XYZ file of C-alpha atoms in Angstrom:
621
model
C 1.943 77.182 -129.048
C 3.933 78.108 -125.984
C 3.628 81.843 -126.503
C -0.126 81.997 -127.107
C -1.033 83.023 -123.567
C 1.545 85.769 -123.435
C 0.695 87.055 -126.901
C -3.084 87.077 -126.516
C -2.869 88.707 -123.094
C -1.116 91.712 -124.591
C -3.342 92.115 -127.623
C -5.541 95.182 -127.776
C -7.550 93.916 -130.733
C -7.831 91.110 -133.266
C -9.117 91.562 -136.774
C -12.012 89.338 -137.770
C -10.428 86.145 -139.149
C -10.553 85.763 -142.936
C -11.210 82.311 -144.356
C -9.206 80.775 -147.223
C -9.282 77.211 -148.532
C -6.803 75.879 -145.982
C -6.292 78.572 -143.374
C -7.753 81.301 -141.202
C -5.758 84.533 -141.399
C -6.010 87.444 -138.986
C -4.046 90.309 -137.460
C -3.280 91.061 -133.824
C -2.773 94.754 -133.186
C -1.203 96.400 -130.151
C 0.226 99.810 -129.438
C 3.613 98.419 -130.484
C 2.469 97.321 -133.952
C 0.828 94.520 -135.934
C 1.530 90.791 -136.011
C -0.070 88.453 -138.565
C -1.138 84.903 -137.796
C -2.346 81.839 -139.690
C -4.305 78.954 -138.237
C -5.236 75.702 -140.038
C -8.907 75.233 -140.828
C -10.938 72.214 -139.701
C -13.897 70.586 -141.473
C -16.293 71.864 -138.799
C -15.181 75.492 -139.047
C -18.164 77.686 -139.815
C -18.533 81.377 -140.545
C -15.936 84.099 -140.392
C -15.711 84.366 -136.625
C -16.008 87.605 -134.749
C -13.099 89.394 -133.206
C -11.143 88.464 -130.141
C -13.025 85.385 -128.878
C -12.633 83.381 -132.082
C -9.133 84.702 -132.789
C -7.885 83.553 -129.387
C -9.228 80.057 -130.013
C -7.473 80.012 -133.386
C -4.231 81.088 -131.722
C -4.458 78.117 -129.377
C -5.079 75.628 -132.183
C -2.228 73.172 -132.978
C -0.446 74.356 -136.101
C -1.206 78.041 -135.597
C 1.795 80.098 -136.552
C 2.954 83.668 -136.489
C 3.853 84.867 -139.971
C 4.798 88.440 -139.194
C 7.214 90.013 -136.717
C 9.072 86.704 -136.355
C 12.231 88.666 -135.651
C 13.368 92.304 -135.621
C 14.508 91.884 -139.230
C 11.348 90.148 -140.460
C 10.217 92.055 -143.540
C 6.634 90.786 -143.327
C 6.357 92.296 -139.875
C 6.820 95.741 -141.435
C 4.988 95.051 -144.688
C 2.983 97.931 -146.125
C 0.622 95.611 -148.030
C -0.231 91.917 -147.827
C -2.250 89.590 -150.109
C -2.998 85.987 -149.156
C -3.291 83.418 -151.937
C -6.863 82.052 -152.253
C -5.656 78.681 -150.941
C -4.052 80.392 -147.955
C -0.774 78.481 -148.338
C 1.302 81.541 -149.306
C 1.312 85.279 -148.849
C 2.559 88.042 -151.126
C 3.710 91.263 -149.518
C 5.642 94.428 -150.238
C 8.182 95.893 -147.852
C 10.420 98.946 -147.832
C 13.669 97.248 -146.830
C 15.788 100.023 -148.389
C 13.964 102.946 -146.737
C 13.589 104.725 -150.097
C 9.925 103.806 -150.840
C 11.074 101.703 -153.781
C 9.201 98.733 -152.380
C 10.171 95.129 -153.075
C 7.635 92.370 -153.758
C 8.076 89.071 -151.907
C 6.206 85.777 -151.677
C 6.366 83.641 -148.531
C 5.077 80.088 -148.198
C 3.389 79.608 -144.836
C 5.190 76.289 -144.242
C 8.608 77.746 -145.158
C 9.261 80.850 -143.026
C 12.521 82.610 -143.726
C 12.682 81.507 -147.379
C 10.957 84.421 -149.074
C 11.189 84.752 -152.844
C 11.790 88.178 -154.404
C 9.480 88.737 -157.362
C 9.953 92.404 -158.269
C 11.609 95.670 -157.250
C 10.278 99.244 -157.336
C 6.605 98.429 -156.808
C 3.735 100.208 -155.057
C 1.608 98.935 -152.174
C -1.143 97.663 -154.525
C -1.129 93.915 -155.212
C -3.500 90.945 -155.493
C -3.657 87.357 -156.716
C -5.429 86.376 -159.931
C -8.796 84.685 -160.330
C -10.214 81.492 -161.755
C -7.742 79.109 -163.371
C -5.004 81.720 -163.036
C -5.154 82.245 -159.281
C -1.376 81.691 -159.102
C -0.762 84.841 -161.133
C 0.310 87.754 -158.978
C -0.678 91.296 -160.002
C 1.236 94.332 -158.774
C 1.945 97.945 -159.740
C 5.282 99.331 -160.923
C 6.462 102.810 -159.921
C 8.502 105.350 -161.863
C 11.172 107.801 -160.658
C 8.482 110.063 -159.157
C 7.099 107.094 -157.165
C 3.951 107.175 -159.337
C 2.351 103.749 -159.862
C 2.253 103.804 -163.650
C 1.746 100.180 -164.734
C -0.079 97.040 -163.653
C 2.032 93.944 -164.212
C 1.449 90.225 -163.805
C 4.020 87.661 -162.743
C 3.768 83.870 -162.695
C 5.263 81.247 -160.397
C 8.096 80.783 -162.892
C 9.006 84.459 -162.643
C 7.715 85.538 -166.086
C 6.467 89.116 -165.863
C 4.222 90.978 -168.304
C 2.720 94.468 -168.271
C -1.071 94.306 -168.288
C -1.826 98.036 -168.398
C 0.468 101.059 -168.694
C -0.770 104.559 -167.827
C 1.223 107.175 -169.755
C -0.543 110.223 -168.309
C 1.822 111.544 -165.574
C -1.130 112.867 -163.551
C -2.705 109.426 -163.219
C -1.796 106.594 -160.858
C -2.973 103.000 -161.099
C -4.002 100.453 -158.507
C -5.288 96.901 -158.842
C -7.666 95.024 -156.560
C -9.426 91.676 -156.392
C -13.186 92.006 -156.116
C -14.712 90.930 -152.836
C -16.506 88.082 -154.599
C -13.135 86.848 -155.850
C -14.108 86.338 -159.497
C -12.682 89.455 -161.145
C -9.992 92.104 -160.893
C -10.474 95.842 -161.191
C -7.864 98.455 -162.141
C -8.403 102.116 -161.252
C -6.470 104.788 -163.110
C -7.124 107.979 -161.201
C -6.112 111.593 -161.108
C -7.220 114.094 -158.496
C -10.397 114.864 -160.436
C -11.342 111.834 -162.538
C -11.136 108.065 -162.652
C -10.946 105.484 -165.419
C -11.848 101.917 -164.436
C -10.854 98.697 -166.187
C -11.876 95.062 -165.733
C -9.281 92.278 -165.905
C -10.361 88.719 -166.680
C -8.617 85.525 -165.568
C -6.246 85.596 -168.561
C -5.081 89.128 -167.864
C -7.094 90.731 -170.667
C -8.069 94.335 -169.889
C -11.321 96.041 -170.884
C -12.209 99.666 -170.179
C -15.732 99.743 -168.821
C -16.400 102.811 -166.718
C -15.357 106.357 -166.144
C -16.137 108.840 -168.907
C -13.097 110.632 -170.270
C -14.007 113.930 -168.635
C -11.879 115.900 -166.225
C -14.698 116.240 -163.721
C -16.026 112.681 -163.325
C -14.848 110.317 -160.583
C -15.690 106.644 -160.304
C -14.956 104.093 -157.601
C -15.783 100.486 -158.526
C -15.636 98.588 -155.270
C -16.881 95.093 -156.043
C -19.568 93.062 -157.844
C -22.996 91.701 -157.104
C -23.705 88.045 -157.660
C -27.285 88.396 -158.886
C -29.022 85.250 -160.197
C -25.764 84.031 -161.691
C -25.237 87.261 -163.623
C -22.269 89.437 -162.766
C -23.489 92.817 -161.650
C -21.035 95.615 -161.048
C -21.642 98.315 -158.500
C -20.058 101.760 -158.531
C -19.854 104.876 -156.435
C -19.827 107.591 -159.086
C -19.793 111.357 -159.424
C -21.154 112.731 -162.675
C -19.063 115.862 -162.283
C -22.006 118.273 -162.265
C -22.740 118.859 -158.591
C -20.022 117.008 -156.683
C -22.520 114.479 -155.315
C -21.865 110.762 -155.546
C -24.480 108.187 -156.538
C -24.749 104.393 -156.442
C -24.837 102.864 -159.927
C -24.995 99.302 -161.238
C -24.499 97.517 -164.540
C -24.264 93.938 -165.818
C -21.582 92.263 -167.911
C -18.533 94.344 -168.839
C -20.285 97.523 -169.863
C -19.364 100.820 -171.346
C -20.341 104.126 -169.824
C -23.808 104.046 -171.359
C -24.785 100.837 -169.562
C -24.705 102.221 -166.049
C -27.970 102.836 -164.181
C -28.377 105.052 -161.127
C -30.065 103.033 -158.386
C -29.675 105.360 -155.408
C -29.111 109.091 -154.870
C -29.352 110.575 -151.364
C -31.706 113.556 -151.145
C -29.792 115.768 -148.730
C -26.803 113.790 -147.497
C -23.498 113.109 -149.205
C -22.245 109.554 -149.692
C -18.989 108.985 -147.845
C -18.255 105.341 -148.685
C -19.697 102.225 -150.300
C -19.218 98.590 -149.258
C -20.894 95.704 -151.060
C -21.162 91.960 -151.346
C -23.822 89.515 -152.384
C -26.996 91.368 -153.342
C -26.709 94.424 -151.120
C -24.511 97.456 -150.720
C -23.903 99.279 -147.461
C -23.746 103.039 -148.022
C -22.313 105.494 -145.490
C -23.856 108.952 -145.658
C -23.164 112.184 -143.847
C -25.348 115.273 -143.743
C -26.711 118.127 -141.637
C -28.127 115.724 -139.036
C -25.016 113.567 -138.804
C -24.321 110.091 -140.138
C -26.696 107.563 -141.631
C -26.180 104.052 -142.960
C -28.270 102.593 -145.782
C -28.653 99.171 -147.337
C -29.207 99.414 -151.097
C -30.221 96.411 -153.209
C -29.395 95.906 -156.872
C -32.897 97.048 -157.874
C -32.435 100.356 -156.049
C -34.500 99.567 -152.962
C -32.979 101.364 -149.968
C -33.660 101.256 -146.252
C -32.004 102.790 -143.211
C -29.965 100.634 -140.832
C -31.447 101.137 -137.362
C -28.157 101.507 -135.527
C -28.770 103.559 -132.373
C -28.508 100.677 -129.904
C -25.507 99.109 -131.629
C -22.693 101.623 -131.181
C -24.366 104.461 -129.327
C -24.030 107.070 -132.034
C -20.273 106.731 -132.383
C -18.841 107.492 -135.817
C -18.039 104.070 -137.223
C -15.979 102.651 -140.039
C -16.920 99.396 -141.697
C -13.841 97.303 -142.194
C -14.419 93.657 -143.174
C -16.646 90.825 -144.236
C -19.900 92.182 -145.610
C -21.957 89.064 -146.389
C -25.542 87.898 -146.875
C -27.460 84.786 -145.817
C -31.197 84.680 -146.499
C -32.680 88.017 -145.517
C -29.853 88.763 -143.057
C -26.827 90.826 -143.991
C -23.791 90.857 -141.725
C -20.799 93.138 -141.574
C -17.835 93.794 -139.335
C -17.529 97.270 -137.895
C -15.098 99.167 -135.726
C -15.442 102.475 -133.878
C -12.780 104.617 -132.227
C -13.545 102.820 -128.948
C -14.566 99.357 -130.197
C -12.338 96.626 -131.653
C -13.955 94.951 -134.695
C -17.308 93.263 -133.988
C -20.044 91.690 -136.117
C -23.488 93.225 -136.692
C -26.453 91.377 -138.268
C -29.159 93.374 -140.058
C -32.519 91.848 -141.050
C -34.644 92.731 -144.051
C -36.337 95.606 -142.206
C -33.014 97.228 -141.336
C -33.029 96.208 -137.669
C -29.465 95.728 -136.431
C -28.244 93.341 -133.733
C -24.751 93.202 -132.314
C -23.535 89.631 -131.846
C -21.132 90.333 -129.019
C -21.734 92.575 -125.991
C -20.323 96.073 -125.964
C -16.850 96.076 -124.411
C -15.988 99.780 -124.300
C -17.833 101.040 -121.197
C -14.435 102.115 -119.896
C -14.306 105.052 -122.321
C -16.625 107.733 -123.606
C -16.776 109.898 -126.688
C -18.363 113.138 -127.785
C -18.282 115.247 -130.920
C -18.038 119.029 -131.041
C -17.785 121.567 -133.830
C -15.210 124.315 -134.296
C -16.115 127.348 -136.411
C -13.480 128.132 -139.050
C -12.768 131.774 -140.068
C -14.986 131.373 -143.139
C -17.894 130.158 -140.969
C -17.647 126.446 -141.834
C -18.151 124.001 -138.966
C -15.212 121.614 -138.520
C -15.992 118.378 -136.631
C -13.822 117.235 -133.721
C -14.027 113.798 -132.098
C -13.100 113.765 -128.397
C -12.339 110.642 -126.373
C -11.536 110.099 -122.712
C -11.603 107.479 -119.989
C -15.033 107.443 -118.350
C -15.029 109.208 -115.000
C -11.731 110.996 -115.620
C -11.073 114.349 -114.007
C -12.193 117.556 -115.699
C -9.449 119.751 -117.034
C -7.143 116.940 -118.199
C -4.199 117.127 -120.602
C -5.148 116.581 -124.248
C -3.419 115.228 -127.375
C -4.916 116.583 -130.621
C -4.227 114.595 -133.809
C -4.696 115.943 -137.329
C -3.991 114.805 -140.900
C -6.239 116.562 -143.424
C -4.964 115.319 -146.794
C -5.432 112.747 -149.571
C -8.989 111.999 -148.460
C -7.770 110.043 -145.419
C -10.374 109.492 -142.700
C -8.618 109.880 -139.380
C -9.755 108.252 -136.169
C -12.849 106.381 -137.319
C -11.745 102.893 -136.310
C -10.187 101.354 -133.232
C -6.548 102.224 -132.516
C -4.872 100.688 -129.436
C -2.363 103.547 -129.276
C -5.290 105.835 -128.475
C -6.446 103.724 -125.541
C -2.898 103.872 -124.160
C -3.257 107.643 -123.931
C -6.789 107.413 -122.504
C -5.666 104.985 -119.801
C -3.036 107.521 -118.752
C -5.771 110.078 -118.102
C -5.154 112.010 -121.313
C -8.021 113.247 -123.497
C -7.586 112.457 -127.194
C -9.092 114.827 -129.746
C -9.155 114.219 -133.503
C -9.515 117.288 -135.716
C -11.347 116.386 -138.942
C -10.115 119.347 -140.976
C -10.738 119.873 -144.672
C -8.633 117.601 -146.855
C -9.824 114.361 -145.264
C -13.046 112.647 -146.323
C -14.866 112.445 -142.980
C -17.731 114.376 -144.569
C -17.518 112.754 -147.964
C -15.379 113.291 -151.073
C -16.353 116.962 -151.195
C -14.665 117.522 -147.812
C -11.431 116.296 -149.365
C -11.879 118.545 -152.396
C -12.170 121.613 -150.129
C -8.701 120.897 -148.737
C -6.634 120.472 -151.902
C -4.596 123.093 -153.743
C -5.085 126.563 -152.290
C -7.563 124.982 -149.868
C -4.632 123.630 -147.836
C -4.474 126.990 -146.111
C -8.065 126.438 -144.980
C -6.956 123.143 -143.413
C -4.481 125.087 -141.284
C -7.164 127.618 -140.293
C -9.498 124.732 -139.452
C -6.908 123.235 -137.135
C -6.303 126.502 -135.309
C -10.063 126.837 -134.785
C -10.152 123.263 -133.468
C -7.348 123.971 -130.991
C -9.196 127.006 -129.677
C -12.482 125.112 -129.316
C -10.804 122.119 -127.663
C -9.123 124.449 -125.175
C -12.558 125.717 -124.107
C -13.982 122.230 -123.511
C -14.613 121.181 -119.902
C -12.673 117.954 -120.396
C -9.474 119.825 -121.273
C -6.907 121.991 -119.515
C -5.907 124.523 -122.234
C -2.437 124.821 -120.691
C -1.748 121.146 -121.454
C -2.734 120.698 -125.090
C -0.306 118.862 -127.386
C -0.678 118.815 -131.186
C 0.203 115.685 -133.155
C 0.687 115.293 -136.905
C 2.323 112.828 -139.285
C 3.571 113.674 -142.798
C 0.898 115.966 -144.314
C -0.590 116.286 -140.833
C 2.828 117.541 -139.763
C 2.520 120.331 -142.338
C -0.635 121.547 -140.608
C 0.867 121.310 -137.115
C 4.093 123.077 -138.170
C 2.086 125.860 -139.817
C 0.030 126.174 -136.615
C 3.229 126.419 -134.565
C 4.400 129.259 -136.809
C 1.083 131.103 -136.546
C -0.168 130.455 -133.011
C 2.362 128.665 -130.783
C 0.447 129.797 -127.686
C -2.352 127.311 -128.484
C -0.217 124.271 -127.646
C 2.057 123.214 -124.821
C 3.808 120.551 -126.921
C 3.804 119.132 -130.441
C 4.715 115.687 -131.786
C 5.786 115.646 -135.437
C 6.368 112.387 -137.305
C 8.164 112.857 -140.659
C 6.556 116.299 -141.187
C 6.405 117.716 -144.717
C 7.758 121.183 -143.951
C 8.555 122.564 -147.419
C 5.552 122.162 -149.751
C 6.410 125.454 -151.474
C 9.959 124.461 -152.358
C 9.120 120.861 -153.246
C 6.103 121.620 -155.428
C 7.915 124.472 -157.197
C 10.698 122.215 -158.443
C 9.760 120.419 -161.649
C 12.764 118.135 -161.171
C 11.750 117.051 -157.676
C 10.639 113.391 -157.802
C 7.303 114.029 -156.081
C 6.421 117.418 -157.558
C 4.312 116.334 -160.528
C 2.521 113.575 -158.656
C 1.732 115.556 -155.520
C 0.523 118.679 -157.321
C -2.832 116.949 -157.710
C -3.207 117.180 -153.921
C -1.181 120.272 -152.993
C -1.571 122.392 -156.109
C 0.910 123.826 -158.595
C 2.646 126.960 -157.284
C 4.468 127.396 -160.603
C 1.380 127.833 -162.777
C -1.390 128.688 -160.271
C -1.120 132.118 -158.626
C -3.706 131.293 -155.933
C -1.805 128.173 -154.891
C 1.463 130.120 -154.842
C 0.001 132.857 -152.659
C -1.516 130.326 -150.246
C 1.720 128.355 -149.933
C 3.703 131.519 -149.308
C 1.433 132.148 -146.323
C 1.335 128.667 -144.768
C 4.412 126.674 -145.935
C 6.185 125.959 -142.619
C 9.799 126.383 -143.723
C 9.291 129.804 -145.292
C 7.281 131.141 -142.334
C 9.352 129.849 -139.399
C 11.077 132.249 -137.052
C 12.477 132.557 -133.544
C 10.302 133.089 -130.518
C 8.596 131.069 -127.795
C 7.573 127.670 -129.126
C 6.015 124.513 -127.682
C 8.105 121.551 -126.593
C 8.760 119.388 -129.683
C 9.395 115.789 -130.555
C 10.392 115.397 -134.206
C 10.891 112.090 -136.032
C 12.727 112.114 -139.367
C 14.046 109.409 -141.696
C 17.543 109.518 -143.135
C 16.291 108.157 -146.459
C 12.922 109.900 -146.612
C 12.145 111.142 -150.167
C 8.896 112.863 -149.132
C 9.933 114.756 -146.008
C 13.723 115.058 -146.285
C 15.718 115.227 -143.069
C 17.582 118.303 -144.379
C 14.320 120.257 -144.753
C 13.218 119.357 -141.234
C 16.566 120.453 -139.804
C 16.307 123.775 -141.668
C 12.861 124.381 -140.200
C 14.093 123.632 -136.683
C 17.086 125.933 -137.167
C 14.794 128.805 -138.150
C 12.782 128.358 -134.961
C 15.858 129.367 -132.994
C 16.211 128.131 -129.431
C 13.607 125.440 -128.891
C 13.176 122.468 -126.541
C 13.191 119.557 -129.002
C 13.686 115.796 -128.933
C 15.047 114.604 -132.276
C 14.468 110.986 -133.345
C 16.403 110.125 -136.517
C 15.649 106.725 -138.047
C 17.388 104.844 -140.831
C 14.090 104.300 -142.648
C 12.172 106.281 -145.233
C 8.813 108.001 -144.849
C 7.649 106.078 -141.798
C 6.911 107.670 -138.470
C 7.359 106.310 -134.978
C 3.784 106.175 -133.704
C 4.565 103.939 -130.736
C 7.433 106.183 -129.657
C 5.337 109.297 -130.154
C 2.511 107.919 -128.016
C 4.958 106.966 -125.289
C 6.478 110.469 -125.318
C 3.077 112.142 -125.205
C 1.963 109.840 -122.410
C 4.989 110.548 -120.250
C 5.071 114.284 -120.978
C 1.378 115.002 -120.480
C 0.687 112.538 -117.682
C 3.432 113.892 -115.447
C 2.010 117.422 -115.748
C -1.168 116.471 -113.882
C 0.450 116.908 -110.471
C 2.595 119.891 -111.397
C 0.109 122.543 -112.496
C 2.121 125.304 -110.877
C 5.161 124.561 -112.991
C 3.320 124.217 -116.286
C 4.827 126.036 -119.181
C 2.408 128.251 -121.031
C 3.703 129.882 -124.214
C 2.572 133.452 -124.570
């Protein structure tokens, strides 16, 4: 391919290639976005490869082709979800071509670019191909007027569509996934506090098999064990009594009574579970930090000895957990490391296959003390050897259990290379400390997320790496809510703020029963109509209702003309209430999608140019 050299030279990271019957598939990610590639397999291809070295060789192979970002109008290039057929000869994807979040489902044949078939409208981002003799069946989720995924449907190559499962409870949303072993499908029907799980066989028949019908029990069925030819399911489950998750297993297609607890941490909380073959990899977090365990189907558990692998960095496991003999391998990424492969032997000793590549940067973690005494973790990154007292960009999200900043992001290294410190505030509402950390930041707890962020800003400003006069806050969507609330309460803590599609009116939106997102999002934000504590909290932190004139940081605000979640009109009202403010407005024709590349470029230019102009720095007071 003529463009391989140019493309690979500009790539910040490659995903580990994924093997199908006929193709390797992988993603190339840069600060500008993601491109997807396919490369034909050869008879001598072995293993799943590991990161950039193998991906570059696949790029150079005759027949390799780019299947995303082929042109500015290529829908696959901006797809929000992608599922490759088991044979690898076609890809299903959903894209928001209208900008309204009513996604459209397409299928593209790898050998026929530009001839995509439309299979369904108004779908969610959850989709997968079928299993067994019905691998050509495509499963997806329909959405209603509130954008709630309410039904799992199946469509065939001929276009015949049938509902497989319909969830009538308006507080529950469904998602469908193909098990890692590829021999079964799982449907989760979840509310904010409980989960029902269903198995789907190769004919589309649904069986309920986990998740007691209690309002306080949550289940997450990730995949299956292949254990002596017997299907063994594995679950991360909360019994609803103490908020602690356990690892459970069962055989066949069981009911609730068939599940057996095989592992319960003594002091730590389980943050995530990944499994394949006969082992599960469990991420834990506790008073002494993070720990990673391998748990077998019989409940045997041992610690992964990881100190010399990623130097204590918080890590997120992303792909390809597999077993061969007594060695288990997995692909991992850290905030400073593109994906790489780690092998672990039966005693838990870990070995990294490829040398560490991130000596250019360094990372530390600090804690900020919230007003209620809780310690809030902050991850700080910088270029090794950079000057003390540098400008700093602080990112926050704090909602929906999203873990922010635990895997490699090339936009972050762009800031680091410009001499800017990057800090990530892990406030309540995310799941960096397990599911309980998310639970502390829902409903009335959203106000605590704002208080957490203010504490983080103060602590970051005291750090030797950072010049407190040059701190910029950065939030997208729900993260924008926290940043906007912080601007209202303590504008002096930040020199600038970047806001991508910020949700500035949670009080007004969640109080309107006719608003499309009100019923669905009350599970996360609370119900100000029927819950007095939620109402009182929102009245104190909701950005639109608490905005007023005065000195404010420099702003960059991105808004979408067709955004149903963070309407442009609400954002303009918030800006108007701030009075005279230095603001860069970026109005897109899309829906609820930010402009991360543009935001990073703005932050880089704004903060980097302040390094030589300390005397002219603006400090809000």
